[in-house]
Tab-separated table of C-alpha atoms and ligand atoms in Angstrom:
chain	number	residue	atom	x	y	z
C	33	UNK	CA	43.929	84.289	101.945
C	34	UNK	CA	46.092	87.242	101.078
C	35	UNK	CA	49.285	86.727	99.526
C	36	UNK	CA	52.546	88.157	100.771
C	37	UNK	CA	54.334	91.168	99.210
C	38	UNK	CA	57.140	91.137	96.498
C	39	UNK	CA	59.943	92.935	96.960
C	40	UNK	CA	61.343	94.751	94.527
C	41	UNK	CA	64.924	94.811	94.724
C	42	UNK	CA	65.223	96.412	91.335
C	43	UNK	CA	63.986	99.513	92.811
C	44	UNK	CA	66.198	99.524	96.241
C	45	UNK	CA	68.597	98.920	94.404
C	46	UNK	CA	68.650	102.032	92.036
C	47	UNK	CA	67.815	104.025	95.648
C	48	UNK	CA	71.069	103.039	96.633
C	49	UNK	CA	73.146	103.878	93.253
C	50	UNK	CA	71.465	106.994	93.409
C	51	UNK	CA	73.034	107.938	96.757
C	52	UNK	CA	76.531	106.192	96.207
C	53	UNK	CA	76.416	108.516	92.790
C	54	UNK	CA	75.427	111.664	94.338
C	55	UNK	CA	78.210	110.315	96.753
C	56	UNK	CA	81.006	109.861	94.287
C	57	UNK	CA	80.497	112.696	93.323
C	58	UNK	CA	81.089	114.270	96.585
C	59	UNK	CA	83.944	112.283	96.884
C	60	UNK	CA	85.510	113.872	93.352
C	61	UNK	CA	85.275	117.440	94.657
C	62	UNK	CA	87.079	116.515	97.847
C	63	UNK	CA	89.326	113.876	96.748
C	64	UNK	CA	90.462	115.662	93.069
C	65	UNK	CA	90.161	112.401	91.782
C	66	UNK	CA	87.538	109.325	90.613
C	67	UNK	CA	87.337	106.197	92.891
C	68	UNK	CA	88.666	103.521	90.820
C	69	UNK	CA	87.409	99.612	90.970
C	70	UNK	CA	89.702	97.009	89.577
C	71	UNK	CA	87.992	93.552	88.321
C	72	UNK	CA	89.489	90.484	87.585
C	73	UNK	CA	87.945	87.710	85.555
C	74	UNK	CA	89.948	84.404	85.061
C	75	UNK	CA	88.661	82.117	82.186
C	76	UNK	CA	85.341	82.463	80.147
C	77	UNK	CA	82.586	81.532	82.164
C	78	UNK	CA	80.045	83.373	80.617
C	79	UNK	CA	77.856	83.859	83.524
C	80	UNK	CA	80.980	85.184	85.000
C	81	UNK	CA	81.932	87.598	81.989
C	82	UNK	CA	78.105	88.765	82.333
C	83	UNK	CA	78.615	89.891	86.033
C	84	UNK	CA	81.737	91.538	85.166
C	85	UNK	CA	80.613	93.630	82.417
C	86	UNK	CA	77.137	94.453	84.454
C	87	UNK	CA	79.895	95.536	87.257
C	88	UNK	CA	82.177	97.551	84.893
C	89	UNK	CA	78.931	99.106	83.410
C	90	UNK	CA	77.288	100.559	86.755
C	91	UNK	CA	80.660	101.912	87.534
C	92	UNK	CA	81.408	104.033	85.007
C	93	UNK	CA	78.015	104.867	85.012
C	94	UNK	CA	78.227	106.072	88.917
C	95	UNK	CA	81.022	108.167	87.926
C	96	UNK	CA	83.927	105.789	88.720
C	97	UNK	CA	87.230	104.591	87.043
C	98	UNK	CA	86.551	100.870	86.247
C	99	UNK	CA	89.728	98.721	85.509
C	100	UNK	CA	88.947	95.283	83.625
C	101	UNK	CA	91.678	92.774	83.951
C	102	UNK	CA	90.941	89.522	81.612
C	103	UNK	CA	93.649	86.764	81.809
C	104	UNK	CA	93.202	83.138	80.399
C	105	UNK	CA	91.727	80.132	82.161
C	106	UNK	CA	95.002	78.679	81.976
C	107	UNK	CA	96.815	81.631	84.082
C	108	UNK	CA	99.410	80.156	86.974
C	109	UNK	CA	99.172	80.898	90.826
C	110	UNK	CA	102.472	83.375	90.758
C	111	UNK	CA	100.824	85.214	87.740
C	112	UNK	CA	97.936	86.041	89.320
C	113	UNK	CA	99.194	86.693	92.476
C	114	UNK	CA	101.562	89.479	91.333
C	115	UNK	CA	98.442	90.965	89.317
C	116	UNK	CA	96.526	91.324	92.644
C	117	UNK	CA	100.053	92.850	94.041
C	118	UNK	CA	100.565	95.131	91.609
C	119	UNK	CA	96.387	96.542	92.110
C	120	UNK	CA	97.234	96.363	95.879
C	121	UNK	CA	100.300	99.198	94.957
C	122	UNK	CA	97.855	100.882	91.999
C	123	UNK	CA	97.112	104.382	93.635
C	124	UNK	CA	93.854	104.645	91.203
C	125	UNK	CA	92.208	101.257	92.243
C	126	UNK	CA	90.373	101.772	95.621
C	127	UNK	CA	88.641	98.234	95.166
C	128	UNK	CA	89.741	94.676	94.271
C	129	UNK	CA	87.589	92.249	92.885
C	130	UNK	CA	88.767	88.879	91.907
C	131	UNK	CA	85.409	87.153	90.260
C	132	UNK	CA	85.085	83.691	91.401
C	133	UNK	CA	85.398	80.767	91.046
C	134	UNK	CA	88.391	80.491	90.175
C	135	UNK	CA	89.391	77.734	87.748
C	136	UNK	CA	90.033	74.666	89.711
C	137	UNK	CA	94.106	74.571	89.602
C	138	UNK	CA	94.414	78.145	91.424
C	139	UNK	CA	94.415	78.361	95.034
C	140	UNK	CA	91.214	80.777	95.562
C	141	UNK	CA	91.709	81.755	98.891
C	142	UNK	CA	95.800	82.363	98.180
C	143	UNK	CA	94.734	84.849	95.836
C	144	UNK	CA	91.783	86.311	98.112
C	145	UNK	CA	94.241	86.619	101.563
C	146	UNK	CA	96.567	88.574	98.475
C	147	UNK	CA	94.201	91.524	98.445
C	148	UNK	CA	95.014	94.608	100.371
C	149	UNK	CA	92.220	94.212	103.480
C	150	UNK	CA	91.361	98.235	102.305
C	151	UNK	CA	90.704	97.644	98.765
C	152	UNK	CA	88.752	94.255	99.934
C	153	UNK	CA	85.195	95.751	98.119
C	154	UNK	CA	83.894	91.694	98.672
C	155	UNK	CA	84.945	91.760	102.483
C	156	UNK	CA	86.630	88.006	101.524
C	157	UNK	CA	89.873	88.645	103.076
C	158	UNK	CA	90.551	86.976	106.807
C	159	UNK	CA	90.900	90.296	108.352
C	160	UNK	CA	87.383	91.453	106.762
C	161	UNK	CA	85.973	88.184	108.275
C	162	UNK	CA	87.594	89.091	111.579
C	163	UNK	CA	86.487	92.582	111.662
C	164	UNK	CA	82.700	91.585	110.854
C	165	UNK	CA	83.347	88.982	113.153
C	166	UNK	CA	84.380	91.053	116.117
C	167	UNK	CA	81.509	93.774	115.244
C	168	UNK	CA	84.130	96.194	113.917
C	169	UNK	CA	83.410	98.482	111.486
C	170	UNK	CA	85.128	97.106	107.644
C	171	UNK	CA	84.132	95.943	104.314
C	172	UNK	CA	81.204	93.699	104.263
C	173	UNK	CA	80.589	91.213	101.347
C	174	UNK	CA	78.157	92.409	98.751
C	175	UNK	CA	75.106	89.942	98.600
C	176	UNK	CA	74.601	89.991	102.647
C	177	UNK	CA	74.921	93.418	103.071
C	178	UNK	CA	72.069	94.086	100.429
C	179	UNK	CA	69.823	91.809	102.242
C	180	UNK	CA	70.257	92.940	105.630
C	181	UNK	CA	69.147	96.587	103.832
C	182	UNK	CA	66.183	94.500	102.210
C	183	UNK	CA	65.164	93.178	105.474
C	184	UNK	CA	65.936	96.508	107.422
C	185	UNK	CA	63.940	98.706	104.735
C	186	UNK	CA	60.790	95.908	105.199
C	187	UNK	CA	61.299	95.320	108.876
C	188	UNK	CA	62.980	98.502	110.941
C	189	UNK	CA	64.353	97.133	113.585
C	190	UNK	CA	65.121	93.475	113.403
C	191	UNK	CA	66.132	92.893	117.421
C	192	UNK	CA	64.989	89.759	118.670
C	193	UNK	CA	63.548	88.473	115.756
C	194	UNK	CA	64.632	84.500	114.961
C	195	UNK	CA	66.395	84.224	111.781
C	196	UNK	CA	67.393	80.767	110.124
C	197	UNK	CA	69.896	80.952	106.906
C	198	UNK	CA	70.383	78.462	105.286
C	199	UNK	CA	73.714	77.870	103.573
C	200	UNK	CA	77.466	78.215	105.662
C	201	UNK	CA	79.598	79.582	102.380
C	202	UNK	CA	81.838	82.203	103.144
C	203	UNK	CA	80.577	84.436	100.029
C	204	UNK	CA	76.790	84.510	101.657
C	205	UNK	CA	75.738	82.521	104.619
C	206	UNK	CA	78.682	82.876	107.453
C	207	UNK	CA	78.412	86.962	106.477
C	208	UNK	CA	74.572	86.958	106.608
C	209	UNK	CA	73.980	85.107	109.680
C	210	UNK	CA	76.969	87.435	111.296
C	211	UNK	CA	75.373	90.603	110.273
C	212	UNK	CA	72.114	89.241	111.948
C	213	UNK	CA	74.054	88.830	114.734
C	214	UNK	CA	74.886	92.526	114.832
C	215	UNK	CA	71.203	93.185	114.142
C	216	UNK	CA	70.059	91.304	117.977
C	217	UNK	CA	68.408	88.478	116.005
C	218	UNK	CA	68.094	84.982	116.986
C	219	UNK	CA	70.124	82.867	114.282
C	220	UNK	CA	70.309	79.621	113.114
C	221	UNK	CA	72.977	78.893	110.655
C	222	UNK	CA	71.306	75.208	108.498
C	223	UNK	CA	72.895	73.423	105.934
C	224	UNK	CA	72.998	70.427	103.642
C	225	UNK	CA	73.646	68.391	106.991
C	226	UNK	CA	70.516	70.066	109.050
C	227	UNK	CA	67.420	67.255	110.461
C	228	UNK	CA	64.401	68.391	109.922
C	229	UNK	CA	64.978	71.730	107.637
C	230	UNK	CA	60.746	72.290	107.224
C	231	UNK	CA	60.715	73.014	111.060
C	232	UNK	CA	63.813	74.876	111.440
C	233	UNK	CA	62.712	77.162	108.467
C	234	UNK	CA	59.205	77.258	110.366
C	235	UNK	CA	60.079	78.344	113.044
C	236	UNK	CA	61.846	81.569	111.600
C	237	UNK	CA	60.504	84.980	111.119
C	238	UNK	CA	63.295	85.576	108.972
C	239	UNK	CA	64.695	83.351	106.114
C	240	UNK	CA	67.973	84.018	104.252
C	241	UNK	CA	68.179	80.969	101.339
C	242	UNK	CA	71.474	81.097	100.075
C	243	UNK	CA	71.616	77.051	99.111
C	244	UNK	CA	72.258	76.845	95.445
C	245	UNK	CA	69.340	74.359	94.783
C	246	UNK	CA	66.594	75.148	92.993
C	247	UNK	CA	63.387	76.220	94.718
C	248	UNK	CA	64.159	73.590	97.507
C	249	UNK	CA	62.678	75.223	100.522
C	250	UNK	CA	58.634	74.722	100.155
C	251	UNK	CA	56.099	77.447	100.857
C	252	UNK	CA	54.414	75.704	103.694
C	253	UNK	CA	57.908	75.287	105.303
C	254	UNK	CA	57.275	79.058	105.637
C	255	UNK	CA	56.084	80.552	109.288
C	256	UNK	CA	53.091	82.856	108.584
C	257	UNK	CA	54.266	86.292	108.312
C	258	UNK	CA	57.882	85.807	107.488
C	259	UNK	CA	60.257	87.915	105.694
C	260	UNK	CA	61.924	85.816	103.223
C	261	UNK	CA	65.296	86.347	101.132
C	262	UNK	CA	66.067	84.841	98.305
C	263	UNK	CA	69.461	84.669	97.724
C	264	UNK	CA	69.363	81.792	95.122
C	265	UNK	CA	69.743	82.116	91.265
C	266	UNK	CA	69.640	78.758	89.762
C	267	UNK	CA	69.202	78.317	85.746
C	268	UNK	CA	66.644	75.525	84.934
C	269	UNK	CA	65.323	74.400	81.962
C	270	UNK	CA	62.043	76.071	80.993
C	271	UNK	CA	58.502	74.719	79.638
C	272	UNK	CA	59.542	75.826	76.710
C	273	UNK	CA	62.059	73.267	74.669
C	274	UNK	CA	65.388	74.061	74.586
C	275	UNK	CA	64.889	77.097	76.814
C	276	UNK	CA	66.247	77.954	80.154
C	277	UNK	CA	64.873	80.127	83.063
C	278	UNK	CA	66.203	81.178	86.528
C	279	UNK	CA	64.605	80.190	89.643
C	280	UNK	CA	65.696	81.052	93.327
C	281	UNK	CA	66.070	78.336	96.125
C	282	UNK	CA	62.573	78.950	97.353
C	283	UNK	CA	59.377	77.983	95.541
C	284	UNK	CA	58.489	81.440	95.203
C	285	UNK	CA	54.722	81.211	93.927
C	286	UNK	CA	54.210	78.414	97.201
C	287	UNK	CA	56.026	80.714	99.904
C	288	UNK	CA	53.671	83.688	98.818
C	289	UNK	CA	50.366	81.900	100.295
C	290	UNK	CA	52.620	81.994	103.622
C	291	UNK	CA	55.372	84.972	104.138
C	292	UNK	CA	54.267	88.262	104.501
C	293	UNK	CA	57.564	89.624	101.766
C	294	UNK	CA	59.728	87.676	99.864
C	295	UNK	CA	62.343	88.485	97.252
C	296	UNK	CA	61.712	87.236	93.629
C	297	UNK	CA	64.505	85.642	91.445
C	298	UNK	CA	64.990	87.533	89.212
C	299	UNK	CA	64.817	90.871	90.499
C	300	UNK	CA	65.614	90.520	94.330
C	301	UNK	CA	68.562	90.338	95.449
C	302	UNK	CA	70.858	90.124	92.455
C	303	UNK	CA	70.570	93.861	91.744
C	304	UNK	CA	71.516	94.825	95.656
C	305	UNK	CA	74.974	92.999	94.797
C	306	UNK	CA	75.720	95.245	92.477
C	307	UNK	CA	74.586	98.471	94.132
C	308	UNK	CA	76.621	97.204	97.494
C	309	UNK	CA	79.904	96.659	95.301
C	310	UNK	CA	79.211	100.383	94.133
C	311	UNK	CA	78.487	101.579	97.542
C	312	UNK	CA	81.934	99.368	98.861
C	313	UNK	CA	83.979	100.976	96.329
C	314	UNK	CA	83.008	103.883	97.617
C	315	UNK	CA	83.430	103.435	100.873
C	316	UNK	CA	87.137	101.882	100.765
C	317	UNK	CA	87.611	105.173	98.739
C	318	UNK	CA	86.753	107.537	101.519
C	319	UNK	CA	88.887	105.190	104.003
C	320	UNK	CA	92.035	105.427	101.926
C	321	UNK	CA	91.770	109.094	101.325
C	322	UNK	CA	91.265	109.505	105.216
C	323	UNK	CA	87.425	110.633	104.705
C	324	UNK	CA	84.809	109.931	106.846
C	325	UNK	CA	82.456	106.999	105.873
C	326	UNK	CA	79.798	108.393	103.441
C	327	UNK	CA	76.484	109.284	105.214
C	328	UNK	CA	73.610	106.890	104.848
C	329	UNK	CA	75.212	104.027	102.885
W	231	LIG	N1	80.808	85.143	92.255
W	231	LIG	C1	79.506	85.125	92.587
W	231	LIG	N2	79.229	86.100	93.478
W	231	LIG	C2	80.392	86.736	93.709
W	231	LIG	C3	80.756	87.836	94.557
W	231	LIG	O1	79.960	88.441	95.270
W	231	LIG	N3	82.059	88.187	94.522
W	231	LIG	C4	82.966	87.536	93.744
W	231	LIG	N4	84.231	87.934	93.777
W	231	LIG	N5	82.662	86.530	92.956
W	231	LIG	C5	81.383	86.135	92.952
């Protein structure tokens, strides 16, 4: 039996930072100035305060202006709100990102429709929806976007392929299974609610995973062949007491005997988030300086 292929999203990843910094700085020359991201991270979740700083990190290292903005688990609705107004009217922020959650008294999606549609780098904003939603061009959320150039980079063209994704959130699945869409596949949207998930999954040459439960779809759920996407990133505890270790939402070692490619966790797609936030600040940059969209990004 041969096993399938991992993909190494480490390594597409840095492909893609190398372009969006060769890009930026591109962008510098014409634009006479940096494209700026703005971050903000309510409370101190620290898996939260770890994505930030991995964010702020890349972008300075890309040649970008990053823009941290830390306020208090405890922050109200108005405060917040005029923070996001105030990066809306900041001529040196190009992108927005508030990191959610948000703690459970804020109104998330008050502060998310807040967000200049332009600066919108995580494509959460009702007119980003609509525009993906209507096949015009706009910003596209980061984690489905750096599948769909997973799945593009092992596939070519995906027309007419069947693709099953499984999860409906707004951050992930609705995105995913809309840029599919745009791609001519065949989608199924499942969920917690689906009958019979094993034979909806097997009947997919494509599966996007973006469930939140740990290593819940089963390798012989897995048609023979298919390209498989991990979007999960679940912390377990290890075999080793007292230790924890992150695991996807498919039973990676299983699904290898079956798929022809799947994404590991870590590793997979984790690092394309990051490189598509990069490559989104970017892109809003050129759109509010009046540029044309960068070339192959
Ligand atoms: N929390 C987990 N993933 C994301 C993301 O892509 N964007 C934001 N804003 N928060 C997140």
């Amino acid at each position: 039996m041969t096993l399938g292929k991992i993909i190494d999203g480490k390594a597409f990843a840095a492909k893609v930072q190398e372009k969006v910094g060769a890009g930026v700085a591109k962008f510098v020359e014409k634009a006479g100035r940096k494209p700026g991201l703005a971050v903000v991270l309510v409370g101190e979740d620290p898996a939260s305060a770890v994505y930030v700083r991995s964010k702020a990190k890349m972008t300075v290292q890309l040649g970008m202006e990053s823009f941290e903005y830390k306020r208090p688990a405890n922050i109200g609705q108005d405060e917040l709100m005029e923070l996001v107004e105030e990066l809306n009217g900041d001529p040196r922020v190009d992108g927005i990102l508030v990191q959610l959650p948000l703690p459970k008294h804020l109104d998330e999606q008050a502060v998310v429709n807040a967000i200049n549609p332009d600066k919108d780098v995580d494509g959460l904003t009702p007119i980003s929806t609509g525009r993906l939603a209507l096949g015009l061009p706009g910003l596209v959320p980061c984690t489905p976007l750096g599948s769909l150039m997973l799945l593009k980079d092992q596939l070519g063209d995906l027309t007419g392929k069947t693709a099953v994704v499984i999860g409906r959130s707004i951050l992930v699945g609705k995105p995913m299974a809309q840029l599919l869409l745009g791609e001519n596949c065949t989608v199924t949207i499942a969920h917690s609610r689906t009958k019979d998930l094993a034979s909806v999954v097997h009947a997919a040459d494509i599966v996007v995973a973006a469930v939140g439960r740990p290593e819940m779809v089963k390798g012989d759920w897995i048609k023979p062949g298919a390209t498989v996407i991990d979007v999960g990133i679940n912390r377990v505890p290890a075999a080793e007491e007292g230790k924890t270790k992150l695991v996807g939402d498919v039973a990676t070692a299983e699904a290898l005997a079956h798929a022809a490619a799947i994404t590991p966790v870590p590793g997979g797609v984790g690092p394309m988030t990051i490189a598509v936030l990069m490559r989104n600040t970017l892109y809003a940059a050129h759109l509010r300086e009046g540029l044309p969209a960068p070339e192959g990004l």
